[in-house]
Amino acid sequence: MAFLLTKTALASHFRSQSQVDPSSPSRRGFHVEPGAREKALLAEDPSLRRFRSHKKGVSRIKQIGDVLTIVVVAGCCYEIYVKATMREEARQAKAASEST
């Protein structure tokens, strides 16, 4: 029950924070269209095209990185599991040898 009370209090807090006074200026300011120079600088330059990273290559590297991360985490979990089971087996063997 206490969880529901804190949840509703939290929701009302966020609701009150999200309501902004429309008369106050926004934090981002007003949008201004870029001038001719800015547009020329933002335009695509064909001579620089060969230096651009390719999306397929970048996404492939990201996928490889994700897979390697998962493999490393799984390996660490396996090592922790093996160490814990070996310790438990040693503890059981020690207890069995002491009881006989």
PDB file of C-alpha atoms in Angstrom:
ATOM      1  CA  MET A   1       0.000   0.000   0.000  1.00  0.00           C
ATOM      2  CA  ALA A   2       2.859   2.365   0.814  1.00  0.00           C
ATOM      3  CA  PHE A   3       4.313   1.677  -2.612  1.00  0.00           C
ATOM      4  CA  LEU A   4       1.115   2.899  -4.275  1.00  0.00           C
ATOM      5  CA  LEU A   5       1.149   6.078  -2.202  1.00  0.00           C
ATOM      6  CA  THR A   6       4.747   6.876  -3.086  1.00  0.00           C
ATOM      7  CA  LYS A   7       4.092   6.036  -6.726  1.00  0.00           C
ATOM      8  CA  THR A   8       1.180   8.469  -6.964  1.00  0.00           C
ATOM      9  CA  ALA A   9       3.133  11.148  -5.098  1.00  0.00           C
ATOM     10  CA  LEU A  10       6.014  10.677  -7.508  1.00  0.00           C
ATOM     11  CA  ALA A  11       3.685  10.861 -10.514  1.00  0.00           C
ATOM     12  CA  SER A  12       2.075  14.074  -9.264  1.00  0.00           C
ATOM     13  CA  HIS A  13       5.538  15.565  -8.661  1.00  0.00           C
ATOM     14  CA  PHE A  14       6.588  14.840 -12.244  1.00  0.00           C
ATOM     15  CA  ARG A  15       3.275  16.135 -13.557  1.00  0.00           C
ATOM     16  CA  SER A  16       3.730  19.430 -11.728  1.00  0.00           C
ATOM     17  CA  GLN A  17       7.334  19.706 -12.964  1.00  0.00           C
ATOM     18  CA  SER A  18       6.320  19.136 -16.592  1.00  0.00           C
ATOM     19  CA  GLN A  19       3.804  21.986 -16.581  1.00  0.00           C
ATOM     20  CA  VAL A  20       5.751  25.072 -17.615  1.00  0.00           C
ATOM     21  CA  ASP A  21       4.474  28.633 -17.559  1.00  0.00           C
ATOM     22  CA  PRO A  22       3.853  29.583 -21.213  1.00  0.00           C
ATOM     23  CA  SER A  23       4.810  33.220 -20.566  1.00  0.00           C
ATOM     24  CA  SER A  24       8.362  32.231 -19.563  1.00  0.00           C
ATOM     25  CA  PRO A  25      10.909  32.011 -22.395  1.00  0.00           C
ATOM     26  CA  SER A  26      11.974  28.549 -23.413  1.00  0.00           C
ATOM     27  CA  ARG A  27      15.438  27.346 -22.506  1.00  0.00           C
ATOM     28  CA  ARG A  28      16.350  26.624 -26.121  1.00  0.00           C
ATOM     29  CA  GLY A  29      15.478  30.067 -27.393  1.00  0.00           C
ATOM     30  CA  PHE A  30      13.920  30.823 -30.760  1.00  0.00           C
ATOM     31  CA  HIS A  31      14.653  28.883 -33.908  1.00  0.00           C
ATOM     32  CA  VAL A  32      16.612  30.869 -36.463  1.00  0.00           C
ATOM     33  CA  GLU A  33      17.026  29.711 -40.036  1.00  0.00           C
ATOM     34  CA  PRO A  34      20.659  29.140 -41.021  1.00  0.00           C
ATOM     35  CA  GLY A  35      22.121  31.631 -43.425  1.00  0.00           C
ATOM     36  CA  ALA A  36      23.688  30.957 -46.826  1.00  0.00           C
ATOM     37  CA  ARG A  37      27.151  30.354 -45.343  1.00  0.00           C
ATOM     38  CA  GLU A  38      25.854  27.875 -42.768  1.00  0.00           C
ATOM     39  CA  LYS A  39      23.883  26.036 -45.437  1.00  0.00           C
ATOM     40  CA  ALA A  40      26.983  25.837 -47.623  1.00  0.00           C
ATOM     41  CA  LEU A  41      28.999  24.442 -44.725  1.00  0.00           C
ATOM     42  CA  LEU A  42      26.309  21.870 -43.950  1.00  0.00           C
ATOM     43  CA  ALA A  43      25.962  20.771 -47.567  1.00  0.00           C
ATOM     44  CA  GLU A  44      27.440  17.429 -48.592  1.00  0.00           C
ATOM     45  CA  ASP A  45      30.901  17.658 -50.119  1.00  0.00           C
ATOM     46  CA  PRO A  46      31.593  14.973 -52.764  1.00  0.00           C
ATOM     47  CA  SER A  47      35.376  15.169 -52.275  1.00  0.00           C
ATOM     48  CA  LEU A  48      34.993  14.117 -48.626  1.00  0.00           C
ATOM     49  CA  ARG A  49      32.722  11.176 -49.391  1.00  0.00           C
ATOM     50  CA  ARG A  50      35.516   8.591 -49.384  1.00  0.00           C
ATOM     51  CA  PHE A  51      36.516   9.542 -45.809  1.00  0.00           C
ATOM     52  CA  ARG A  52      33.021   9.000 -44.443  1.00  0.00           C
ATOM     53  CA  SER A  53      32.421   5.892 -42.360  1.00  0.00           C
ATOM     54  CA  HIS A  54      30.005   3.517 -44.002  1.00  0.00           C
ATOM     55  CA  LYS A  55      26.841   2.725 -42.115  1.00  0.00           C
ATOM     56  CA  LYS A  56      26.959  -1.006 -42.811  1.00  0.00           C
ATOM     57  CA  GLY A  57      30.534  -1.274 -41.592  1.00  0.00           C
ATOM     58  CA  VAL A  58      29.813   0.732 -38.464  1.00  0.00           C
ATOM     59  CA  SER A  59      26.731  -1.317 -37.633  1.00  0.00           C
ATOM     60  CA  ARG A  60      28.679  -4.539 -38.199  1.00  0.00           C
ATOM     61  CA  ILE A  61      31.389  -3.402 -35.775  1.00  0.00           C
ATOM     62  CA  LYS A  62      28.718  -2.485 -33.222  1.00  0.00           C
ATOM     63  CA  GLN A  63      27.170  -5.945 -33.555  1.00  0.00           C
ATOM     64  CA  ILE A  64      30.563  -7.613 -33.119  1.00  0.00           C
ATOM     65  CA  GLY A  65      31.201  -5.489 -30.030  1.00  0.00           C
ATOM     66  CA  ASP A  66      27.814  -6.422 -28.579  1.00  0.00           C
ATOM     67  CA  VAL A  67      28.449 -10.130 -29.181  1.00  0.00           C
ATOM     68  CA  LEU A  68      31.914  -9.933 -27.619  1.00  0.00           C
ATOM     69  CA  THR A  69      30.478  -8.144 -24.596  1.00  0.00           C
ATOM     70  CA  ILE A  70      27.863 -10.874 -24.134  1.00  0.00           C
ATOM     71  CA  VAL A  71      30.506 -13.596 -24.505  1.00  0.00           C
ATOM     72  CA  VAL A  72      32.782 -11.976 -21.915  1.00  0.00           C
ATOM     73  CA  VAL A  73      29.933 -11.513 -19.433  1.00  0.00           C
ATOM     74  CA  ALA A  74      28.801 -15.117 -19.953  1.00  0.00           C
ATOM     75  CA  GLY A  75      32.362 -16.344 -19.433  1.00  0.00           C
ATOM     76  CA  CYS A  76      32.668 -14.383 -16.201  1.00  0.00           C
ATOM     77  CA  CYS A  77      29.357 -15.762 -14.942  1.00  0.00           C
ATOM     78  CA  TYR A  78      30.482 -19.293 -15.814  1.00  0.00           C
ATOM     79  CA  GLU A  79      33.769 -18.836 -13.953  1.00  0.00           C
ATOM     80  CA  ILE A  80      31.924 -17.570 -10.877  1.00  0.00           C
ATOM     81  CA  TYR A  81      29.527 -20.538 -11.068  1.00  0.00           C
ATOM     82  CA  VAL A  82      32.377 -23.065 -11.404  1.00  0.00           C
ATOM     83  CA  LYS A  83      34.288 -21.527  -8.506  1.00  0.00           C
ATOM     84  CA  ALA A  84      31.174 -21.564  -6.305  1.00  0.00           C
ATOM     85  CA  THR A  85      30.319 -25.193  -7.116  1.00  0.00           C
ATOM     86  CA  MET A  86      33.925 -26.327  -6.566  1.00  0.00           C
ATOM     87  CA  ARG A  87      33.980 -24.568  -3.202  1.00  0.00           C
ATOM     88  CA  GLU A  88      30.659 -26.170  -2.243  1.00  0.00           C
ATOM     89  CA  GLU A  89      31.885 -29.638  -3.298  1.00  0.00           C
ATOM     90  CA  ALA A  90      35.082 -29.156  -1.292  1.00  0.00           C
ATOM     91  CA  ARG A  91      33.043 -28.075   1.728  1.00  0.00           C
ATOM     92  CA  GLN A  92      30.786 -31.145   1.410  1.00  0.00           C
ATOM     93  CA  ALA A  93      33.788 -33.469   1.005  1.00  0.00           C
ATOM     94  CA  LYS A  94      35.425 -31.939   4.072  1.00  0.00           C
ATOM     95  CA  ALA A  95      32.243 -32.327   6.100  1.00  0.00           C
ATOM     96  CA  ALA A  96      31.863 -35.936   4.937  1.00  0.00           C
ATOM     97  CA  SER A  97      35.459 -36.805   5.860  1.00  0.00           C
ATOM     98  CA  GLU A  98      35.106 -35.225   9.320  1.00  0.00           C
ATOM     99  CA  SER A  99      31.878 -37.084  10.087  1.00  0.00           C
ATOM    100  CA  THR A 100      33.367 -40.524   9.355  1.00  0.00           C
TER     101      THR A 100
END
